[in-house]
Coordinates of C-alpha atoms and ligand atoms in Angstrom, one line a residue:
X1 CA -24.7 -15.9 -6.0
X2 CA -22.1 -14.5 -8.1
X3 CA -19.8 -17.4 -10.0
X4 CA -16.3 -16.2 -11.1
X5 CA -14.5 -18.4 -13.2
X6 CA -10.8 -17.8 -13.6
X7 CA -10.0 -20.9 -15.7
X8 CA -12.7 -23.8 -15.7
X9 CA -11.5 -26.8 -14.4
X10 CA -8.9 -24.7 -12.2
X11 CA -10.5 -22.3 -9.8
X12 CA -13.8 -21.5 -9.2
X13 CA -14.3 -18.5 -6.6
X14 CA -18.2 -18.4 -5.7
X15 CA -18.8 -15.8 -3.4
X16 CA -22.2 -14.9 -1.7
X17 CA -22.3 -10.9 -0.7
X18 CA -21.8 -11.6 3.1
X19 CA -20.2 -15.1 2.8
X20 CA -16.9 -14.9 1.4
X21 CA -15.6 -18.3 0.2
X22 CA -12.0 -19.6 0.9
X23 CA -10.0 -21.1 -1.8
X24 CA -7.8 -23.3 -0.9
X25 CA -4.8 -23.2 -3.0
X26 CA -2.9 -26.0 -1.7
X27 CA -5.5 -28.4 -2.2
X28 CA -5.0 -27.4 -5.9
X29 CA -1.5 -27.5 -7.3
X30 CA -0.7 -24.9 -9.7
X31 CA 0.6 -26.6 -12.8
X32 CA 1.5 -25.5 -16.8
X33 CA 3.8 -22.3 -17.7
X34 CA 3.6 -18.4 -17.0
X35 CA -0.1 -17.4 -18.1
X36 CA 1.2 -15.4 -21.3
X37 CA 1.6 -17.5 -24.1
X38 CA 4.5 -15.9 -25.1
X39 CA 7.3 -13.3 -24.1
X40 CA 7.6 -14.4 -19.8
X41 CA 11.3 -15.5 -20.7
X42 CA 12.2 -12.0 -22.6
X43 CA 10.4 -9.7 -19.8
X44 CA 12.3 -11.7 -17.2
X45 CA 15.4 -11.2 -18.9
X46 CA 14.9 -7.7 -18.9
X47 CA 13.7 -7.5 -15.6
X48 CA 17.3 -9.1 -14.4
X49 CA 19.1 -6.7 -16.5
X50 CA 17.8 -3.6 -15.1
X51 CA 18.1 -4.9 -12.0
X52 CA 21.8 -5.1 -12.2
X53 CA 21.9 -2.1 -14.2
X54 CA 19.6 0.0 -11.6
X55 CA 21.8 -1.4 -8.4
X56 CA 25.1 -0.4 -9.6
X57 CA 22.9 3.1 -10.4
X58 CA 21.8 3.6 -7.1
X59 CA 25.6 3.1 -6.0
X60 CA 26.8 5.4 -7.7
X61 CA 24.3 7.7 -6.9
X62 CA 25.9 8.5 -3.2
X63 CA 28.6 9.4 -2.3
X64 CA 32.0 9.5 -1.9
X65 CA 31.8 10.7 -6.0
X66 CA 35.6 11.2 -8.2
X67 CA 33.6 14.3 -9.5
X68 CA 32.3 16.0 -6.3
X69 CA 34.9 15.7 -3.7
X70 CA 33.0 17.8 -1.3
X71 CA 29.6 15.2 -1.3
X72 CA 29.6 13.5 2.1
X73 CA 30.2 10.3 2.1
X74 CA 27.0 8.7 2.5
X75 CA 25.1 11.0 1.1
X76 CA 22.4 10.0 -1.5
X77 CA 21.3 12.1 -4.1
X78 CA 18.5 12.0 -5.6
X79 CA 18.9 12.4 -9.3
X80 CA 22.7 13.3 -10.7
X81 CA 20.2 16.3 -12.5
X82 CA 21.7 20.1 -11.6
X83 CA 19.5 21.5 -13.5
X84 CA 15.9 21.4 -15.0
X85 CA 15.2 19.7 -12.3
X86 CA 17.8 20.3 -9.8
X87 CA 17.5 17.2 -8.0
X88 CA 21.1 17.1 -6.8
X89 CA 20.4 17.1 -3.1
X90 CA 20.3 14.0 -0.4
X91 CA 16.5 14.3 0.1
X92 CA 15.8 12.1 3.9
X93 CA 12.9 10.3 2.3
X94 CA 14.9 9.4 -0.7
X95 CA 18.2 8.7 1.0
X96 CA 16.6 6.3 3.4
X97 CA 14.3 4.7 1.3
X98 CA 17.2 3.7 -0.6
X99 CA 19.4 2.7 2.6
X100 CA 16.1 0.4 3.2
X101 CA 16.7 -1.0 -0.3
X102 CA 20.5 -1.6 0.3
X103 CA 19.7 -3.8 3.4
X104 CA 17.4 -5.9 1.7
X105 CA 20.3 -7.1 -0.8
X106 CA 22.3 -7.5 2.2
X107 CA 20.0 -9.4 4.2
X108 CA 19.0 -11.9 1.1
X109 CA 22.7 -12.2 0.1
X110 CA 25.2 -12.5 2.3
X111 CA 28.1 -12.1 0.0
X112 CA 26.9 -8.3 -0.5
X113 CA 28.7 -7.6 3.1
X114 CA 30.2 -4.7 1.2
X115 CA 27.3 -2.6 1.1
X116 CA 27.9 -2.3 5.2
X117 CA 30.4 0.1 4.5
X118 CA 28.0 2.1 2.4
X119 CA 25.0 2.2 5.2
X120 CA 27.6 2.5 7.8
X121 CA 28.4 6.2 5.8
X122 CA 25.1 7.4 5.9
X123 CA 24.6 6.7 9.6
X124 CA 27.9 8.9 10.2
X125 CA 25.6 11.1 7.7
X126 CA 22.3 10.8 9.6
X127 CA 24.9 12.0 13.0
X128 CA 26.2 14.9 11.0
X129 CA 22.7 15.7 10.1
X130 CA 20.8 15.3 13.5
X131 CA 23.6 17.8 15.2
X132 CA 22.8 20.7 12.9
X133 CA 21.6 23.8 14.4
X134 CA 19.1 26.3 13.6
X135 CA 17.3 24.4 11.2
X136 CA 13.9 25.6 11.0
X137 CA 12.0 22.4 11.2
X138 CA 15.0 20.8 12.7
X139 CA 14.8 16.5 11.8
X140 CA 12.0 16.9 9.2
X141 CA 13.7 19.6 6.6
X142 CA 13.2 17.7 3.5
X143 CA 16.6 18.0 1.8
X144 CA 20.7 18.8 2.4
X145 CA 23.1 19.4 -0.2
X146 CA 25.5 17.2 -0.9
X147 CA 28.5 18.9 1.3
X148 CA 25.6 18.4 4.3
X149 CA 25.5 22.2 4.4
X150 CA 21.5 22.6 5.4
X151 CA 19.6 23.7 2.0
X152 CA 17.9 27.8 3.5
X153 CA 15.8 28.4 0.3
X154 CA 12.0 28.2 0.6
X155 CA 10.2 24.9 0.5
X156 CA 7.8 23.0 1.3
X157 CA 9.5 21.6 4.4
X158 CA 8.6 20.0 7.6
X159 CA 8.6 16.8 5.8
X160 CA 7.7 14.2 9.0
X161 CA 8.1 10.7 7.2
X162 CA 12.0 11.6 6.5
X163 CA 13.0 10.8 10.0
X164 CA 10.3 8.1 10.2
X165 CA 11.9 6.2 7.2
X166 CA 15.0 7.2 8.2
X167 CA 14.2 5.6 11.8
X168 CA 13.5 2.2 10.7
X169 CA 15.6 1.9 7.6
X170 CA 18.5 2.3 10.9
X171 CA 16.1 -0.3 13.3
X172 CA 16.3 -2.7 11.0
X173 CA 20.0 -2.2 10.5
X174 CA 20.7 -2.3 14.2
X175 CA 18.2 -5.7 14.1
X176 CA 20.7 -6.9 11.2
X177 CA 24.3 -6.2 13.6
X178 CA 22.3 -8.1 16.4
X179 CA 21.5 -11.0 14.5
X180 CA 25.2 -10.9 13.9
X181 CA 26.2 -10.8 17.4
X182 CA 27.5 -7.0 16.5
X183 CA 27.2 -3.8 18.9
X184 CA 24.5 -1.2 18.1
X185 CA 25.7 1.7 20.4
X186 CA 26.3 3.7 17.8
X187 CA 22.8 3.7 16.2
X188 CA 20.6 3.6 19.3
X189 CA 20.6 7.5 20.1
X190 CA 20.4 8.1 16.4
X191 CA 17.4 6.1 16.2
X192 CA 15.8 7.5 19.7
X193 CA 16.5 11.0 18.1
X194 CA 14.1 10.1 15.4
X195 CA 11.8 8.5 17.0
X196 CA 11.2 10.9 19.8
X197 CA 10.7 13.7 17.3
X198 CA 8.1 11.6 15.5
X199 CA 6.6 10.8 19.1
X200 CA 6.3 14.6 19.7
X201 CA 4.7 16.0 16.1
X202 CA 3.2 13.4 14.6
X203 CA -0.4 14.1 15.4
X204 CA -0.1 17.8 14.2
X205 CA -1.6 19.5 10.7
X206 CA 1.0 21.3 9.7
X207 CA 3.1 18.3 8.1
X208 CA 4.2 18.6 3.9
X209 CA 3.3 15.6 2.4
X210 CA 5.6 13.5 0.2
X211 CA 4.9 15.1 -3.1
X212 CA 5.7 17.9 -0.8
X213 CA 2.9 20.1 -1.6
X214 CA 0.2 20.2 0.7
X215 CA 0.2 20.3 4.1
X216 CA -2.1 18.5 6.5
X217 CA -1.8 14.8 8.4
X218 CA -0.9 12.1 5.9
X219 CA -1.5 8.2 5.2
X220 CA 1.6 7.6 3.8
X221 CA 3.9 9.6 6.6
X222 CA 1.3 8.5 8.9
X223 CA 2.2 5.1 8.4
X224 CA 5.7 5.0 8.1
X225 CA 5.8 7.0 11.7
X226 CA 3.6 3.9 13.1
X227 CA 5.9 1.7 11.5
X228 CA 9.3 3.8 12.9
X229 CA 7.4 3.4 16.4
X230 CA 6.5 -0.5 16.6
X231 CA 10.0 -1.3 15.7
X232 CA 11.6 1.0 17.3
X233 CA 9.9 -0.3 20.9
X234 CA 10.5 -3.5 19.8
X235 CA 13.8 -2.7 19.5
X236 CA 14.1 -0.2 22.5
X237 CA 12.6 -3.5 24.9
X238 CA 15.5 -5.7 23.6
X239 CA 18.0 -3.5 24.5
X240 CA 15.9 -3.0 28.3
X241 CA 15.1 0.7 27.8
X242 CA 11.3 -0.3 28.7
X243 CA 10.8 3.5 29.2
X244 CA 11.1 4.2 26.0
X245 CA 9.5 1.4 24.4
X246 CA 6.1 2.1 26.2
X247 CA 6.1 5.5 25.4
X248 CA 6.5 4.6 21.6
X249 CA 3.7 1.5 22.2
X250 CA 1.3 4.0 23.4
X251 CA 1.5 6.7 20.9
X252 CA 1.2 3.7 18.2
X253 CA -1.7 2.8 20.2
X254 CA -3.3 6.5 19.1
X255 CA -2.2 6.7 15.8
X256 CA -3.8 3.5 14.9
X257 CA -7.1 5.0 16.3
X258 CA -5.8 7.9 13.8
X259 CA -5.1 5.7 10.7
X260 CA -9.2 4.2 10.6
X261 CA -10.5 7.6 10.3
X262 CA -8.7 7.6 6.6
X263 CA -10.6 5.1 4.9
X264 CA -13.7 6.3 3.1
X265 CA -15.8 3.7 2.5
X266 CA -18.6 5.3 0.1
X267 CA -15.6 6.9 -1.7
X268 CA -14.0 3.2 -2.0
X269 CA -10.5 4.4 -1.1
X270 CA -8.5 5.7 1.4
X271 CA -7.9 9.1 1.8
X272 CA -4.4 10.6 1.3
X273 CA -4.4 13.8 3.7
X274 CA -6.9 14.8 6.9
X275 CA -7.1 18.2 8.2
X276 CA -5.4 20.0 5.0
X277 CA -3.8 23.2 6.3
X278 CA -2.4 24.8 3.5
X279 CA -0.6 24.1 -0.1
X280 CA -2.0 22.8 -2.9
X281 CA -5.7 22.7 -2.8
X282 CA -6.7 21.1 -6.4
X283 CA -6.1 17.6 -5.1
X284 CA -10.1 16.8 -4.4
X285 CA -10.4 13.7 -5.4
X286 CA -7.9 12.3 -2.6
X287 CA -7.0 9.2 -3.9
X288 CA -3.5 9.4 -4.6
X289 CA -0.7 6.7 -4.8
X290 CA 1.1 7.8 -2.1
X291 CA -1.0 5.5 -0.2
X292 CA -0.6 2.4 -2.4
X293 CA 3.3 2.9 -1.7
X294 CA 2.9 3.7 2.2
X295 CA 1.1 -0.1 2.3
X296 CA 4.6 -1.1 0.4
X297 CA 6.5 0.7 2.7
X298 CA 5.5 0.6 6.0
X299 CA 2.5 -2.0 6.7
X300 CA 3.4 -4.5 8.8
X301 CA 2.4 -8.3 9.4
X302 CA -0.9 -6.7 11.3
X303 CA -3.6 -6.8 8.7
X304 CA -3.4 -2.8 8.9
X305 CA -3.6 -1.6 5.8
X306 CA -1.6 -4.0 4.2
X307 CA -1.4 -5.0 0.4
X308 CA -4.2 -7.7 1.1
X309 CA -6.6 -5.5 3.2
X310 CA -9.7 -4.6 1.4
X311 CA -8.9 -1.3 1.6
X312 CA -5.9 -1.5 -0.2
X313 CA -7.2 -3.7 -2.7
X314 CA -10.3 -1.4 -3.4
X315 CA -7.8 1.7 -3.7
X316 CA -5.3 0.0 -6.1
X317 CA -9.1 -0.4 -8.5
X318 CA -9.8 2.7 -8.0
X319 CA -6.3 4.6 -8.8
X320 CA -6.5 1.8 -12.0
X321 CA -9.7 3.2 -12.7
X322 CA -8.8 6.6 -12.9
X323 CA -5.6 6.9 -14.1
X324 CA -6.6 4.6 -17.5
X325 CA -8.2 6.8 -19.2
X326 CA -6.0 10.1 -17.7
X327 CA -2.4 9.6 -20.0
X328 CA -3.0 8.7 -23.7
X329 CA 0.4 6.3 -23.5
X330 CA -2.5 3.6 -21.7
X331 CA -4.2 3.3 -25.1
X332 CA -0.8 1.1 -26.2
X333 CA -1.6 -2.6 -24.8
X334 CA 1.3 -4.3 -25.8
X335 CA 5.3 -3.9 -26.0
X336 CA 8.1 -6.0 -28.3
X337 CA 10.9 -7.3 -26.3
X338 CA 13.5 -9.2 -28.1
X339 CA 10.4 -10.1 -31.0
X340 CA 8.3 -11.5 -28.6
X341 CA 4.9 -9.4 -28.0
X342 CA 3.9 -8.7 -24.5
X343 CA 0.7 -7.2 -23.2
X344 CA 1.3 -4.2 -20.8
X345 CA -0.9 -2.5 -17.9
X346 CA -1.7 0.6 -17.0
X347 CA 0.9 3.6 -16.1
X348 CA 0.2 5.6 -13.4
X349 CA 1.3 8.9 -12.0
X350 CA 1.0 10.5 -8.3
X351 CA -2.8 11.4 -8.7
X352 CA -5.2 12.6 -11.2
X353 CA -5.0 16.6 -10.5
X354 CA -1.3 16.2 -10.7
X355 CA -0.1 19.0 -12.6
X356 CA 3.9 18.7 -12.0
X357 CA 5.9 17.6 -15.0
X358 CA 9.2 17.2 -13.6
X359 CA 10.6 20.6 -14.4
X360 CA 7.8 22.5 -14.4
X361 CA 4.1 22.4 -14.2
X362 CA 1.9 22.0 -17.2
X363 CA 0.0 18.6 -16.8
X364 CA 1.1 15.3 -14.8
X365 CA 2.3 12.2 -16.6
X366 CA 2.6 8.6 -15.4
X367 CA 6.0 8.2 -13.0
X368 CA 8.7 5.2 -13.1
X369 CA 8.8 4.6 -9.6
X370 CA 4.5 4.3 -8.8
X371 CA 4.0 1.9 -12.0
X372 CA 6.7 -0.5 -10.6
X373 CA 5.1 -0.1 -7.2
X374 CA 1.8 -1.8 -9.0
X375 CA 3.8 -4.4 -9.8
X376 CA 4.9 -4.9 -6.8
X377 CA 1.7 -4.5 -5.0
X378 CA 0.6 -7.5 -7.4
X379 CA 3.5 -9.8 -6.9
X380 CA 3.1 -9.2 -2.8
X381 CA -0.4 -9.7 -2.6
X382 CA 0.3 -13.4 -4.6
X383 CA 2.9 -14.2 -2.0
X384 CA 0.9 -13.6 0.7
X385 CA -2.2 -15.7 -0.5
X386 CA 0.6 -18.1 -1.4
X387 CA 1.9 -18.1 2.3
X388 CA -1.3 -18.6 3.8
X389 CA -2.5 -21.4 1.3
X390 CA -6.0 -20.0 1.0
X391 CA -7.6 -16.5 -0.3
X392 CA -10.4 -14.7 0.9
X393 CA -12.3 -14.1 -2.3
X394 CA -13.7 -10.6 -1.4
X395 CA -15.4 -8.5 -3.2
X396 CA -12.6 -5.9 -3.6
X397 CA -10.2 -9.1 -4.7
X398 CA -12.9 -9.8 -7.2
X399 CA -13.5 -6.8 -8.6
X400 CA -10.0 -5.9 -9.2
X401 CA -9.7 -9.4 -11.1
X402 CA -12.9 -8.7 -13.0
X403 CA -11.5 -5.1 -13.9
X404 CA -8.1 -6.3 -15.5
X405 CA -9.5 -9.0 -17.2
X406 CA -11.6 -6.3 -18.9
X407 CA -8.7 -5.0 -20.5
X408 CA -6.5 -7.7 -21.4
X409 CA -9.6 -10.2 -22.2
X410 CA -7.8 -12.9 -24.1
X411 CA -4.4 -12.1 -23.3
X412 CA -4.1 -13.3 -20.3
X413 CA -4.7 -17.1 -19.6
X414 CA -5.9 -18.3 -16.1
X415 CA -3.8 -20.9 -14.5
X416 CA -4.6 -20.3 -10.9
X417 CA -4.8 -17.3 -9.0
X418 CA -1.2 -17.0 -8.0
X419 CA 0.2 -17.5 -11.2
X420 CA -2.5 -14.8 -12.8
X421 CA -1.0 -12.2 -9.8
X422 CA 2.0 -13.2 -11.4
X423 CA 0.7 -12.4 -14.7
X424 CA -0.8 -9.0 -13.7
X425 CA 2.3 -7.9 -12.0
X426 CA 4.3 -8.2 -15.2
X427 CA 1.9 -6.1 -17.0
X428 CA 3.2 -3.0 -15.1
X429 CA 6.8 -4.3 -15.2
X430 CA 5.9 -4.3 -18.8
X431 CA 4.9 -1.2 -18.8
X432 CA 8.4 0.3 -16.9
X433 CA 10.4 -1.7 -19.9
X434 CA 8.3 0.3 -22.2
X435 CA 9.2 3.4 -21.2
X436 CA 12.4 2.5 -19.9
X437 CA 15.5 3.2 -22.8
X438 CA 17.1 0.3 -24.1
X439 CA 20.4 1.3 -22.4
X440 CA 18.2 0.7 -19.0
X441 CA 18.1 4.4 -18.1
X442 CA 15.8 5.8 -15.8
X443 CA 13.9 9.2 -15.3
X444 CA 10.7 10.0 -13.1
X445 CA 8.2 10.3 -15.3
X446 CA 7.3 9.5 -19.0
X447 CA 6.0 12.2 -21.2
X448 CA 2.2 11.3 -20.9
X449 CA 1.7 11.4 -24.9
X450 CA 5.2 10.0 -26.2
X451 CA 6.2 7.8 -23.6
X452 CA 9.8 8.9 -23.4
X453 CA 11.5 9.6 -20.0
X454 CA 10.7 13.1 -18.7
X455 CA 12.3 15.2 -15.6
X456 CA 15.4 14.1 -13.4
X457 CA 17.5 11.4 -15.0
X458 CA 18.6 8.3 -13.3
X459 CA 16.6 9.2 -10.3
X460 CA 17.6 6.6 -7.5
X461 CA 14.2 6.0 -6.4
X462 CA 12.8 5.0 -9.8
X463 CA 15.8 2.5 -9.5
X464 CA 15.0 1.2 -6.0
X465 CA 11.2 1.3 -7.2
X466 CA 12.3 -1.7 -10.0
X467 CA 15.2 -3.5 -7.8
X468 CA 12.3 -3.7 -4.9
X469 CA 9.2 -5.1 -7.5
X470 CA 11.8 -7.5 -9.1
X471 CA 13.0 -8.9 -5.8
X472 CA 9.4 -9.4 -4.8
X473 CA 8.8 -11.4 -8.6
X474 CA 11.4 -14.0 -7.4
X475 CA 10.0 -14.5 -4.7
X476 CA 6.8 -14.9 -5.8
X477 CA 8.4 -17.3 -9.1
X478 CA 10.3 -19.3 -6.5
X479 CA 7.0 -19.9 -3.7
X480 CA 5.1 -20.8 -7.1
X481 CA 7.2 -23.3 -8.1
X482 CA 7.9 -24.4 -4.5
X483 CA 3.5 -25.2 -5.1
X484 CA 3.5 -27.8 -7.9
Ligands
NOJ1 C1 6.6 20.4 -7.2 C2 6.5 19.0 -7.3 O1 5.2 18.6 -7.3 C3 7.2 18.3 -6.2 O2 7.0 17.0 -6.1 C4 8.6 18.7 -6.3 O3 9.4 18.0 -5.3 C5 8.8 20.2 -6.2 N1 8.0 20.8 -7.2 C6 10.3 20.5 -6.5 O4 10.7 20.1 -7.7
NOJ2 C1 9.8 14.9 -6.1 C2 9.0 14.0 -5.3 O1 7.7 14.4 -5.3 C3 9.5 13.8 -3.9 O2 8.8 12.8 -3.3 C4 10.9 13.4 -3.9 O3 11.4 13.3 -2.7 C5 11.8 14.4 -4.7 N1 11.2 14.6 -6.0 C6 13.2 13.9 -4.9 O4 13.2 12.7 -5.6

């Protein structure tokens, strides 16, 4: 028997190989401050500053713009950057990853009821874009300019999540009218457009993945095309068109047979691409964080693959593991804000092999938008043990404890399991203030040796990376404190 204490006298996890115990957190009320000694109320502050700061961002990062009168309204781009990079295009991952972002203010804040007009935009956007012609890969070319003229250089296109994302970022919108008593007409055959195109390719090899550089079948589009597909039935039987929603249930039916056959349990992670058919061919380790973000993304309340799932947990070790040691910025352990000295966590970057540095290619470095997506994986693992009052001390959950307390051995205090997630979490938001400029701008990446922002500036998904991990942090400060 293996004894873990987090904090003696608070919560013991014993665990026995093949009998994993339950602690029950209710039974014991989470008392005393944020684990840090110091520093929680200066992080927090900071995290509520960008926050604002990356919001009114991501507005003004689509359009209508003063300075580009021809930019659809609606349209999303996905860096202001015209040049080195030139990330000035509405990219459909991007765009509605972002959309997804704007509902979720809506949905927690009523008083945002402005934003509508802004998601209501990019579905006339999403219309102007499903009706062009001649497109070679039709619904899944990656990228548009700004005007919504299609973009004919080469690429690595035939990007399938786009319309995935892009079919239940405008579910759950239609889900959000209903609630309202409010017509969906207008969405419906956008949505089926979508979602009958993922129907119809999703099992093929031929797919660019979302770093868009190799080609195969993928965990992360994988799962946000099982995630388009449940809703959208669900969706699809509410509004009686059961022949549709049955041809959606049964191909979610096969992809889930699909999804177990990524999970490598000798490797310890799961595997970001099956059947690789072309493009990049370096990427041998196959652990990437792609798939960390398509559990964020796109797992449902089904136990598949979701941040809790062993297999997620074991992955999130593993890319910890590897990416540690990969950027010399992880030897710094702790940051200043406002005086007060924090510890920090690990960056991380796409995956190891990565060789893209935002303009160019020379080596990878750690990106904006994957380290808040740790800390976010952290802060929605916490609420979930928090919902269900007990945790399944595994051995994945214990070895990823084991493994950061290995690093920040005396810095972090144990006051109970959720309030250590807590703690961990803010590690990597740490991290993101770090590298983040004091006038709260934004790149992708950080050069790996200096630390300072590197490639597109004020990209909007490093942006909707932060405004999504700090939402997640209240909620997680809020269930806590909702505990004692
Ligand atoms: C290669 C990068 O790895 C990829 O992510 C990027 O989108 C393209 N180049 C275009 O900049
Ligand atoms: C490069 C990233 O790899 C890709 O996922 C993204 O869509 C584009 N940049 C635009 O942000």
């Amino acid at each position: 028997m293996r004894v873990l204490s987090l904090l003696a006298g608070t919560i013991i996890v014993s665990h026995l190989a093949s009998v994993p115990v339950v602690i029950g957190l209710r039974q014991k009320p989470l008392s005393g401050a944020h684990p840090w000694t110091s520093g929680q109320d200066e992080l927090e502050q900071w995290i509520r500053s960008q926050d604002t700061y990356s919001r009114a961002r991501i507005l003004s990062n689509i359009a209508p713009f003063a300075n580009d009168p021809s930019a659809m309204p609606g349209a999303v781009c996905a860096s202001p950057s015209r040049s080195h990079p030139d990330y000035y295009y509405a990219w459909t991952r991007d765009s509605a990853l972002v959309m997804n972002e704007l509902l979720s203010w809506m949905e927690h804040n009523s008083s945002m009821s402005g934003l509508q007009r802004t998601v209501e935009d990019y579905v006339s956007f999403t219309r102007h874009l499903q009706g062009l012609k001649g497109l070679k890969y039709g619904l899944a070319e990656a990228k548009f300019h700004m005007d919504g003229r299609p973009f004919t250089k080469s690429w690595c296109n035939g990007q399938t999540d786009g319309p995935a994302i892009r079919g239940y970022t405008l579910t759950r919108y239609a889900r959000y009218l209903m609630q309202r008593g409010r017509d969906v007409e207008h969405l419906y055959g956008l949505i089926t457009t979508d979602l009958d195109y993922v129907s119809e390719v999703w099992m093929q090899n031929w797919h660019c993945d979302i770093w868009e550089e190799s080609r195969g079948l993928h965990f992360y589009t994988l799962m946000a095309q099982r995630r388009a597909l449940t809703e959208g039935a669900r969706l699809a039987r509410r509004l009686g068109d059961s022949a549709a929603a049955s041809a959606y249930e049964r191909e979610v039916g096969l992809m889930d047979r699909r999804l177990g056959d990524f999970w490598d349990e000798r490797a310890g992670h799961v595997m970001t691409t099956l059947e690789w058919s072309g493009g990049l061919g370096s990427k041998l380790s196959q652990l990437d964080a792609q798939v960390l973000l398509a559990s964020l993304h796109s797992s449902m309340d089904d136990g598949v693959y979701t941040v809790e799932s062993r297999e997620m947990l074991s992955t999130a070790l593993r890319l910890l593991r590897v990416f540690e040691p990969l950027y010399p910025v992880n030897q710094v352990l702790s940051a200043e804000i406002n005086r007060a000295v924090v510890p920090v966590g690990v960056a991380l970057g796409r995956y190891p092999e990565d060789v893209y540095n935002g303009v160019g290619t020379s080596r990878g470095n750690p990106w904006s938008l994957v380290t808040s997506a740790l800390a976010e994986f952290h802060y929605r693992l916490a609420i979930e043990y928090a919902k269900r009052g007990s945790v399944r001390a595994s051995d994945e959950l214990l070895e990823l404890i084991q493994w950061t307390r290995r690093r920040y051995r005396g810095q972090v205090e144990f006051k109970g399991l959720l309030r250590y997630l807590l703690g961990v979490g803010d590690l990597y938001m740490a991290r993101v203030y770090l590298h983040t400029a004091r006038d709260h701008t934004m790149y992708e990446q950080w050069d790996r040796h200096s630390g300072y922002g590197q490639g597109a500036i004020h990209l909007t998904w490093s942006y909707a990376a932060h405004t999504a991990a700090s939402r997640a942090r209240s909620q997680l400060v809020d269930l806590i404190a909702s505990e004692v």
